[in-house]
Amino acid sequence: MIAFDYSSVNSISAAWEAKLKFPNAEFIAGGTNLVDLMKKGVTSPGKVIDISHLPLKSITEEKNGLRIGALATNADVAEHPTVRTKFPLLRMAILAGASVQLRNMATVGGNIMQRTRCPYFYDTAMPCNKRNPGSGCGAIDGYNRMHAVFGFSDSCIAVHPSDMCVALAALDTIVNTEGKKGKRQILITQFHRLPEKNPEKDTVLLADELIASVFIPENKFNKSYYLKIRDRQSFAFALVSVAVALHVEQGVITDSRLAMGGVAPKPWRLYTSEKLLNGKKITPELFREAGEEAMRDASAFKHNAFKIPLGKKAVTEALKRAVESSF
Amino acid sequence: MIMSNAASSSKQKHTGRRLFIKKAVALTALSASPPLLIKAGEQDEFISSFFEKKDVNLNINGKTYSLSIEPRTTLLDLLREQLGLTGTKKGCDHGQCGCCTVHIEGKPVYSCLVLAVMQEGKKITTIEGLAQNENLHPVQKAFLKHDGFQCGFCTPGQIMNAVACVKNEEISTYDQIKEFMSGNLCRCGAYPNIIDAIMDVKKQGGAL
Ligand SMILES: Cc1cc2nc3c(=O)[nH]c(=O)nc-3n(C[C@H](O)[C@H](O)[C@H](O)COP(=O)(O)OP(=O)(O)OC[C@H]3O[C@@H](n4cnc5c(N)ncnc54)[C@H](O)[C@@H]3O)c2cc1C
Ligand code: SF4
Ligand code: FES
Ligand code: FES
């Protein structure tokens, strides 16, 4: 790991002021992604700004929803009583990710900001437009089994690895940021950006901004499920994952939210499948159609074509499990 | 306010160029002359002494250590290389195997991804801190009784996470234990015996 300067900040404004002053600085929260990237030489900030002491750890129920501080750990969120009762989908998605030890360290802000796990991004001997803009993309003509089937560009076909964000996308979460420009509220589905011609920029967060909290609006969904398909039963990133939240009344879906992970550079909402489901009576055929619809615009590379049929089945299965669930 | 030590950062400004030259000389010497390479260990320490260090107080196994460390030092490397607490193992060094599991404030974490400098004042427990006097922790005893290891390399990490597992009252079935322990890999495949050991301690009422 290349040596860096370290400082710790104790207010939100001190955090973004420090970032403004040192353009090659990085915030550190739980460290589970940044330390790994620094060890590999993928990232080598001149300064690391420790934000772990900021008062952003609380999880509070507000009038219209739940506010979660950016420094709340993934474990704290999953175990929180309100998350268990009112946002079980979020709990399920978090518990499907990483391991006990990582969830004790990983924060909500860090999870949203985590970088892709594309192996070429991690291998500094390989070309990668995300790590080294203009160097090319190792994955497009390389081994691209884990890569995107939606939202990619000629410059980058990587996927966003988070499970938590897929649930947040289904729950219409708002990301609250702070920086020199003041406070901003950004919908999670608009927070991560598509690679287009500049894949080095993962999100719309400005250089000096930090995430202060996320806000999940109250909802009336009474059925939900997070289905994660991976190479081993536990402790692996998703090949494909599906978050489902439904409001079901007397066998009819009155409202639905569907999002997918492992398929795109950002958590991928399935708007047209949602539309297809809304107002319909639950039948196995309806869920099969929703799966077909979900993958209609997908297109694959040499090694990841399996994600298209897998995605269809995963959506169908997740819907089935959601209606069988007690929450 | 930035809490970085103002004196040390202004000192760094003034000595930056000299520091660079010293570093460069040391590195060139290291690459150019073979006899020096034999002393690579010493050289590493020599070179690293040029980088800025931070003072930090760590509470490890009930003892307070006042240390001056480089910000890039992971808790794992600090424990093993500087404090001689080699019970905590380095497997992958990338958060993928669990060998380096320690407790911070009672919660299991991977020490290979923790910067030691960020742990000021935190209570850290390693495998060396589990036994009380000469009495092994119930989980340690259960690992012995159930043969919860073969080569033993993953064992300190397994035990540290198992201690958290037996304390967690929501985890009781075989499958729940398996999932809870999935962040600890074992190349020897001692998994069934590890789970038996955990089940056994849970049946005895968990470990305080
Ligand atoms: C072996 C392994 C397996 C994993 N498996 C999974 C998995 O299955 N599913 C999954 O979802 N994740 C998985 N993860 C990823 C893990 O969830 C992330 O590493 C973690 O969430 C990052 O959070 P952190 O607080 O440790 O971030 P850090 O490492 O501290 O920071 C990561 C990045 O976010 C930035 N950042 C942090 N906080 C803020 C903030 N408040 N505002 C602005 N920027 C910020 C940092 O500057 C840095 O660039 C895995 C990780 C490992 C190592
Ligand atoms: S897919 Fe993106 S992250 Fe992977 S090598 Fe190509 S540019 Fe880099
Ligand atoms: S050495 Fe830390 S998880 Fe492998
Ligand atoms: S006992 Fe050998 S790796 Fe687990």
XYZ file of C-alpha atoms and ligand atoms in Angstrom:
604
model
C 0.000 0.000 0.000
C 1.374 3.395 -0.950
C 1.826 5.630 2.099
C -0.716 8.388 2.629
C -1.385 11.219 4.981
C -4.202 10.693 7.456
C -6.558 13.021 9.199
C -9.742 12.574 11.129
C -12.634 15.037 10.976
C -15.367 15.641 13.519
C -17.933 17.662 11.608
C -19.645 17.241 8.256
C -18.424 20.616 7.015
C -14.848 19.807 8.052
C -15.143 16.624 5.993
C -16.082 18.314 2.728
C -13.793 21.267 3.360
C -10.877 18.860 3.714
C -11.904 17.083 0.509
C -12.117 20.416 -1.286
C -8.637 21.333 -0.105
C -7.026 18.012 -1.040
C -8.371 16.897 -4.422
C -6.562 13.553 -4.287
C -8.015 12.668 -0.893
C -10.510 9.872 -0.195
C -12.987 9.526 2.640
C -12.746 6.368 4.680
C -15.672 4.926 6.656
C -15.601 1.165 7.320
C -12.551 0.780 5.085
C -13.617 -2.605 3.672
C -13.507 -1.401 0.097
C -10.991 1.440 0.226
C -8.288 -0.469 2.138
C -8.640 -3.379 -0.270
C -8.324 -1.056 -3.295
C -5.321 0.728 -1.774
C -3.575 -2.608 -1.118
C -4.066 -3.582 -4.756
C -2.829 -0.195 -5.956
C -6.126 0.444 -7.748
C -6.594 3.616 -5.705
C -3.721 5.502 -4.114
C -4.970 8.666 -2.429
C -2.411 11.115 -1.075
C -4.642 11.696 1.901
C -7.248 9.627 3.670
C -9.934 11.538 5.557
C -11.431 9.492 8.379
C -15.152 10.263 8.601
C -15.927 7.357 10.934
C -16.336 9.644 13.948
C -18.988 11.890 12.378
C -22.352 11.847 14.147
C -24.047 10.010 11.276
C -24.689 6.614 12.834
C -28.272 6.921 13.986
C -31.292 5.187 12.507
C -34.476 7.130 13.234
C -38.108 6.672 12.391
C -39.566 9.918 11.105
C -43.101 10.895 10.231
C -42.989 9.665 6.631
C -40.245 7.115 6.688
C -36.920 5.960 8.037
C -33.691 7.977 8.087
C -30.454 6.007 8.213
C -27.167 7.801 8.881
C -24.437 7.151 6.315
C -22.183 5.711 9.013
C -24.665 3.188 10.365
C -23.123 -0.215 9.738
C -24.843 -2.732 7.508
C -25.240 -4.956 10.593
C -26.889 -2.152 12.588
C -29.363 -1.513 9.784
C -30.260 -5.178 9.327
C -30.811 -5.636 13.083
C -32.801 -2.453 13.640
C -36.337 -3.161 14.947
C -38.051 -0.813 12.456
C -36.105 -2.274 9.546
C -37.164 -5.756 10.642
C -40.840 -4.877 10.852
C -41.362 -2.187 8.198
C -38.540 -2.708 5.691
C -37.878 -6.462 5.728
C -36.697 -6.302 2.102
C -33.762 -4.115 3.121
C -32.831 -6.473 5.940
C -32.969 -9.463 3.599
C -30.794 -7.786 0.959
C -28.159 -6.701 3.476
C -28.000 -10.154 5.048
C -27.529 -11.687 1.586
C -24.326 -9.658 1.163
C -20.760 -10.224 2.323
C -20.231 -11.890 5.743
C -20.905 -11.237 9.430
C -17.511 -9.584 9.882
C -17.835 -7.359 6.794
C -21.365 -6.283 7.690
C -20.069 -5.234 11.132
C -17.569 -2.921 9.404
C -19.309 -1.804 6.193
C -21.324 1.409 6.365
C -24.378 2.481 4.386
C -22.463 5.315 2.680
C -19.541 3.033 1.836
C -21.842 0.359 0.506
C -23.480 2.837 -1.888
C -20.055 4.178 -2.970
C -18.287 0.801 -3.310
C -16.515 0.247 -6.621
C -17.137 -2.529 -9.120
C -15.614 -5.987 -8.627
C -14.661 -6.302 -12.321
C -11.423 -8.346 -12.239
C -9.771 -6.111 -14.848
C -10.501 -3.070 -12.695
C -8.638 -4.825 -9.859
C -5.677 -5.949 -11.973
C -3.413 -2.934 -12.505
C -1.562 -4.765 -15.300
C -4.745 -4.760 -17.407
C -6.415 -1.980 -19.381
C -9.463 -0.499 -17.688
C -11.243 2.745 -18.510
C -12.740 2.978 -15.056
C -9.384 2.770 -13.269
C -7.261 4.411 -15.935
C -9.408 6.483 -18.340
C -8.512 5.969 -21.987
C -6.609 2.716 -21.445
C -9.394 0.580 -22.920
C -11.711 -2.022 -21.456
C -10.200 -5.410 -20.664
C -13.563 -7.045 -20.166
C -15.356 -6.312 -23.458
C -13.238 -8.819 -25.381
C -12.012 -10.601 -22.287
C -13.651 -12.863 -19.751
C -16.944 -11.145 -19.054
C -19.056 -13.707 -17.229
C -19.825 -11.359 -14.310
C -20.602 -8.332 -16.467
C -23.591 -6.208 -17.431
C -26.497 -6.992 -19.733
C -28.122 -3.566 -19.284
C -26.847 0.016 -19.261
C -23.271 -0.646 -20.396
C -21.348 1.369 -23.007
C -18.437 0.825 -25.398
C -16.107 2.020 -22.666
C -17.265 -0.098 -19.727
C -19.488 -3.119 -19.102
C -18.999 -3.477 -15.346
C -21.800 -4.029 -12.825
C -22.405 -2.356 -9.481
C -21.860 -5.026 -6.838
C -24.128 -3.902 -3.999
C -27.041 -5.960 -2.679
C -28.239 -3.259 -0.294
C -28.622 -0.736 -3.134
C -30.948 -3.071 -5.050
C -33.371 -3.059 -2.124
C -32.934 0.712 -1.691
C -33.805 1.177 -5.376
C -36.966 -0.883 -5.025
C -37.934 1.205 -1.986
C -37.550 4.595 -3.779
C -34.832 5.686 -1.355
C -33.451 9.222 -1.280
C -29.726 9.824 -0.800
C -28.967 12.993 1.199
C -25.640 14.587 0.397
C -23.729 17.582 1.735
C -20.934 19.665 0.285
C -19.851 23.169 -0.602
C -23.030 23.645 -2.660
C -25.149 22.729 0.330
C -27.506 19.821 0.831
C -28.906 17.765 -2.031
C -31.510 15.035 -2.193
C -30.935 12.502 -4.932
C -33.118 9.525 -5.751
C -31.022 6.347 -5.417
C -32.004 5.332 -8.961
C -30.400 8.575 -10.187
C -27.408 8.443 -7.864
C -25.260 5.921 -9.764
C -24.564 6.870 -13.342
C -24.250 4.865 -16.529
C -20.686 4.647 -17.875
C -21.264 6.324 -21.263
C -17.901 7.800 -22.274
C -16.573 8.388 -18.754
C -16.871 5.238 -16.671
C -14.346 6.548 -14.134
C -17.214 8.437 -12.549
C -19.528 5.968 -10.774
C -22.023 8.407 -9.282
C -23.336 11.972 -9.559
C -21.716 12.890 -6.224
C -19.502 15.979 -6.607
C -15.830 15.764 -5.660
C -16.285 17.484 -2.304
C -19.647 15.971 -1.377
C -20.340 13.212 1.069
C -23.391 11.118 1.770
C -24.934 12.151 5.090
C -27.912 9.801 5.223
C -30.516 7.938 3.239
C -34.270 8.278 3.643
C -36.675 5.448 2.873
C -40.247 6.637 2.482
C -42.952 4.750 4.303
C -44.771 2.258 2.085
C -47.683 -0.119 2.227
C -46.024 -3.152 0.637
C -47.110 -6.319 2.419
C -45.076 -8.886 0.456
C -41.383 -8.751 -0.312
C -38.387 -10.901 -1.135
C -34.714 -10.578 -2.056
C -33.450 -13.421 -4.211
C -29.718 -13.659 -4.801
C -28.169 -16.127 -7.238
C -24.421 -16.668 -6.825
C -21.680 -19.181 -7.482
C -21.685 -20.478 -3.922
C -24.423 -20.498 -1.305
C -22.972 -17.682 0.752
C -20.238 -15.007 0.830
C -20.150 -14.304 -2.918
C -21.285 -11.441 -5.121
C -24.506 -11.808 -7.074
C -24.597 -13.180 -10.593
C -28.164 -11.937 -10.635
C -30.332 -10.702 -7.788
C -33.925 -9.516 -7.589
C -35.680 -7.309 -5.032
C -39.463 -7.505 -4.989
C -41.914 -5.388 -2.992
C -45.630 -5.867 -3.595
C -48.884 -4.666 -2.196
C -51.323 -7.512 -2.588
C -55.013 -7.298 -1.800
C -57.281 -10.315 -2.229
C -55.009 -11.948 -4.714
C -54.531 -8.793 -6.791
C -51.306 -6.794 -7.040
C -52.229 -3.185 -6.409
C -48.676 -1.821 -6.439
C -45.217 -3.242 -7.137
C -41.517 -2.413 -7.149
C -38.903 -4.580 -8.819
C -35.160 -4.037 -9.013
C -32.254 -6.187 -10.148
C -28.619 -6.483 -9.119
C -25.626 -7.995 -10.908
C -26.925 -6.946 -14.322
C -26.088 -3.249 -14.747
C -23.717 -0.447 -13.672
C -26.370 0.579 -11.153
C -29.269 -1.021 -9.303
C -31.664 -1.668 -12.176
C -35.353 -0.927 -11.757
C -37.724 -3.038 -13.828
C -40.321 -0.367 -14.562
C -42.079 -2.161 -17.396
C -42.464 -5.360 -15.380
C -43.932 -3.325 -12.539
C -46.455 -1.811 -14.948
C -47.340 -5.232 -16.249
C -48.004 -6.526 -12.712
C -50.011 -3.619 -11.328
C -53.756 -4.258 -11.060
C -53.453 -7.910 -12.102
C -54.586 -11.049 -10.381
C -51.712 -13.263 -9.242
C -51.142 -16.265 -11.497
C -48.027 -18.303 -12.347
C -48.424 -17.079 -15.931
C -48.352 -13.425 -14.831
C -45.063 -13.968 -12.984
C -43.573 -15.742 -15.996
C -44.570 -12.805 -18.216
C -43.028 -10.343 -15.748
C -39.768 -12.332 -15.969
C -39.839 -12.239 -19.783
C -40.578 -8.530 -19.745
C -37.750 -7.860 -17.274
C -35.070 -9.131 -19.651
C -36.619 -7.897 -22.918
C -33.977 -5.207 -23.545
C -31.010 -7.184 -22.223
C -28.057 -7.940 -24.463
C -25.137 -10.153 -23.631
C -21.420 -10.523 -24.254
C -19.452 -13.678 -24.944
C -19.571 -15.214 -21.463
C -22.577 -13.694 -19.740
C -25.451 -14.726 -22.036
C -26.586 -17.084 -19.267
C -27.716 -14.025 -17.278
C -30.667 -13.448 -19.609
C -32.533 -16.745 -19.058
C -31.320 -16.769 -15.443
C -32.687 -13.254 -14.952
C -36.116 -14.260 -16.293
C -36.312 -17.239 -13.969
C -34.993 -15.227 -11.021
C -37.672 -12.538 -11.431
C -40.418 -15.159 -11.710
C -39.115 -17.065 -8.701
C -38.623 -13.926 -6.569
C -42.224 -12.876 -7.261
C -43.446 -16.331 -6.299
C -41.460 -16.307 -3.073
C -42.610 -12.785 -2.259
C -46.296 -13.732 -2.371
C -45.546 -16.815 -0.262
C -43.744 -14.654 2.313
C -45.431 -13.470 5.463
C -44.203 -9.907 4.993
C -11.850 21.121 12.282
C -9.216 18.719 11.063
C -7.699 16.864 13.954
C -4.435 16.066 12.218
C -1.478 17.048 14.305
C -0.639 20.581 13.174
C 2.966 20.420 14.342
C 3.719 17.251 12.450
C 2.097 18.400 9.213
C 3.961 21.717 9.160
C 7.154 19.833 9.912
C 6.370 17.633 6.965
C 6.049 20.648 4.701
C 9.525 21.876 5.595
C 11.243 18.540 5.470
C 9.347 17.238 2.460
C 12.194 17.664 -0.031
C 14.881 16.375 2.293
C 12.658 13.436 3.133
C 12.218 12.682 -0.540
C 15.955 12.712 -1.164
C 16.616 10.482 1.821
C 13.945 8.075 0.707
C 15.273 8.037 -2.840
C 18.809 7.389 -1.634
C 17.689 4.579 0.601
C 15.637 2.988 -2.174
C 18.457 3.238 -4.706
C 20.868 1.735 -2.226
C 18.458 -1.069 -1.644
C 18.049 -1.874 -5.312
C 21.726 -1.440 -6.225
C 23.701 -3.340 -3.673
C 23.032 -7.035 -3.059
C 24.551 -7.276 0.434
C 22.053 -4.720 1.579
C 19.250 -6.867 0.234
C 20.150 -9.563 2.711
C 19.250 -7.089 5.365
C 15.943 -6.373 3.621
C 14.012 -6.592 6.855
C 16.101 -3.954 8.535
C 15.986 -1.802 5.438
C 12.184 -1.934 5.368
C 12.041 -0.576 8.860
C 14.713 1.990 8.034
C 12.788 3.236 5.026
C 9.418 3.227 6.733
C 10.827 5.381 9.514
C 10.900 8.221 6.992
C 7.144 8.258 6.582
C 4.935 10.270 8.822
C 3.710 8.416 11.875
C 0.688 8.991 14.039
C 0.331 8.461 17.755
C -2.464 6.147 18.760
C -3.603 4.480 21.981
C -5.033 1.022 21.537
C -6.664 -1.175 24.122
C -5.794 -4.727 23.188
C -6.797 -7.655 25.409
C -7.211 -5.283 28.334
C -3.784 -3.718 27.959
C -3.217 -0.179 26.714
C -0.566 0.286 24.053
C 0.697 3.776 23.219
C 2.073 3.492 19.721
C 3.433 5.582 16.922
C 2.390 4.019 13.612
C 2.183 4.698 9.918
C -1.425 5.454 8.863
C -1.314 2.632 6.308
C -0.633 -0.040 8.954
C -3.513 -2.478 9.174
C -4.558 -3.747 12.578
C -3.518 -7.227 11.432
C 0.029 -6.163 10.558
C 0.311 -4.149 13.752
C -0.717 -7.130 15.877
C 1.572 -9.575 14.136
C 4.601 -7.520 13.132
C 4.861 -4.922 15.852
C 3.158 -6.359 18.932
C 4.129 -10.014 18.518
C 0.493 -11.122 18.786
C 0.815 -13.737 16.058
C -2.237 -15.760 17.041
C -4.256 -13.721 14.547
C -3.446 -15.124 11.107
C -3.031 -13.580 7.690
C -4.726 -15.711 5.039
C -5.771 -13.603 2.076
C -5.141 -10.050 3.381
C -8.227 -8.935 1.385
C -11.267 -9.645 3.527
C -12.059 -12.925 1.828
C -11.069 -15.697 4.254
C -11.706 -14.762 7.901
C -8.313 -15.904 9.293
C -7.646 -12.424 10.680
C -10.913 -12.088 12.623
C -10.634 -10.126 15.886
C -13.258 -8.343 17.978
C -13.540 -4.570 18.055
C -15.955 -3.398 20.742
C -17.143 -6.986 21.033
C -17.949 -7.430 17.346
C -16.035 -9.699 14.972
C -14.295 -7.870 12.098
C -11.506 -8.625 9.614
C -8.363 -6.976 10.987
C -6.709 -7.048 7.530
C -9.123 -4.332 6.321
C -8.923 -2.191 9.458
C -6.513 0.746 9.657
C -5.019 0.639 13.148
C -4.807 4.428 13.289
C -8.627 4.612 13.185
C -9.068 2.498 16.341
C -8.068 5.053 18.983
C -9.668 4.126 22.290
C -11.512 1.092 20.900
C -11.547 -2.174 22.821
C -9.844 -4.874 20.763
C -9.799 -8.581 21.611
C -7.646 -11.133 19.818
C -7.443 -14.902 20.196
C -4.753 -14.337 22.842
C -7.271 -12.459 24.977
C -10.016 -15.112 25.109
C -8.726 -17.417 27.839
C -9.163 -16.187 31.415
C -5.956 -16.915 33.316
C -5.259 -20.560 32.495
C -8.898 -21.295 31.637
C -9.707 -21.696 27.976
C -12.858 -20.033 26.688
C -15.758 -22.529 26.327
C -15.530 -22.186 22.546
C -11.816 -23.031 22.627
C -12.566 -26.099 24.762
C -15.329 -27.165 22.381
C -12.998 -26.874 19.357
C -10.570 -29.227 21.133
C -13.319 -31.645 22.113
C -14.866 -31.769 18.629
C -11.647 -31.658 16.605
C -12.697 -28.341 15.077
C -9.472 -28.041 13.103
C -6.791 -29.899 11.195
C -3.832 -27.675 10.277
C -5.137 -24.960 12.585
C -4.387 -21.983 10.387
C -7.973 -20.753 10.131
C -8.752 -21.709 13.737
C -8.093 -18.437 15.593
C -10.392 -16.631 13.136
C -13.002 -19.409 13.326
C -12.971 -19.254 17.115
C -13.305 -15.468 17.229
C -16.347 -15.552 14.955
C -17.718 -18.634 16.757
C -17.635 -16.685 20.039
C -19.928 -14.094 18.439
C -22.068 -16.902 17.029
C -22.684 -18.592 20.389
C -23.597 -15.242 21.941
C -26.193 -14.538 19.235
C -29.444 -15.994 20.513
C -31.184 -15.732 17.143
C -28.772 -18.241 15.637
C -29.657 -21.777 16.646
C -30.103 -24.184 13.743
C -27.344 -25.971 11.841
C -28.064 -23.903 8.703
C -28.084 -20.618 10.619
C -24.694 -21.435 12.137
C -23.359 -22.343 8.693
C -24.490 -18.992 7.298
C -23.136 -17.074 10.302
C -19.745 -18.765 9.868
C -19.614 -18.360 6.070
C -17.051 -15.554 6.307
C -14.483 -18.011 7.692
C -13.043 -20.375 5.140
C -11.254 -23.597 6.080
C -9.018 -25.213 3.496
C -8.877 -28.427 5.516
C -12.656 -28.659 5.499
C -13.136 -28.921 9.250
C -16.568 -27.311 8.856
C -18.779 -30.120 10.269
C -16.712 -30.347 13.450
C -16.635 -26.574 13.823
C -20.422 -26.483 13.665
C -20.645 -29.376 16.166
C -18.404 -27.424 18.533
C -20.609 -24.338 18.248
C -23.805 -26.395 18.700
C -22.292 -27.954 21.806
C -21.505 -24.586 23.423
C -24.958 -23.310 22.489
C -26.528 -26.348 24.185
C -24.533 -25.589 27.317
C -26.254 -22.222 27.309
C -23.839 -20.189 25.234
C -20.670 -18.588 26.431
C -21.405 -15.641 28.669
C -14.783 -10.256 0.325
C -15.876 -9.255 0.180
C -17.148 -9.667 -0.146
C -18.178 -8.754 -0.281
N -19.431 -9.193 -0.625
C -20.430 -8.300 -0.806
C -21.726 -8.723 -1.204
O -21.982 -9.906 -1.382
N -22.678 -7.770 -1.388
C -22.424 -6.444 -1.190
O -23.329 -5.645 -1.357
N -21.217 -6.019 -0.829
C -20.209 -6.917 -0.634
N -18.972 -6.473 -0.270
C -18.698 -5.041 -0.284
C -18.954 -4.337 0.998
O -20.341 -4.289 1.214
C -18.382 -2.928 0.847
O -16.975 -3.032 0.838
C -18.802 -2.013 1.961
O -20.187 -1.829 1.956
C -18.111 -0.661 1.860
O -18.431 0.113 2.993
P -17.270 0.768 3.883
O -17.938 1.599 4.900
O -16.336 -0.267 4.386
O -16.591 1.670 2.789
P -15.116 2.277 2.674
O -14.173 1.226 2.219
O -14.775 3.038 3.893
O -15.375 3.309 1.491
C -15.681 2.883 0.193
C -15.762 4.104 -0.715
O -16.874 4.910 -0.354
C -16.473 6.225 -0.026
N -17.330 6.643 1.085
C -17.560 5.980 2.240
N -18.474 6.610 2.982
C -18.841 7.710 2.289
C -19.774 8.781 2.521
N -20.511 8.837 3.629
N -19.884 9.739 1.580
C -19.140 9.701 0.445
N -18.252 8.718 0.172
C -18.116 7.741 1.079
C -15.008 6.124 0.301
O -14.347 7.329 -0.001
C -14.554 5.007 -0.600
O -14.259 5.494 -1.864
C -17.919 -7.379 -0.075
C -16.654 -6.949 0.275
C -15.621 -7.865 0.405
C -14.256 -7.387 0.789
S -15.754 -3.383 -17.642
Fe -15.339 -1.327 -16.842
S -14.282 -1.807 -14.938
Fe -14.125 -3.653 -16.184
S -12.247 -3.468 -17.433
Fe -13.894 -2.601 -18.654
S -13.740 -0.428 -18.120
Fe -12.703 -1.471 -16.492
S -6.622 -12.257 6.064
Fe -8.267 -10.956 6.568
S -9.944 -11.971 5.686
Fe -8.260 -13.113 4.938
S -7.933 -26.236 9.883
Fe -6.638 -25.988 8.179
S -7.541 -24.289 7.180
Fe -8.985 -24.731 8.691
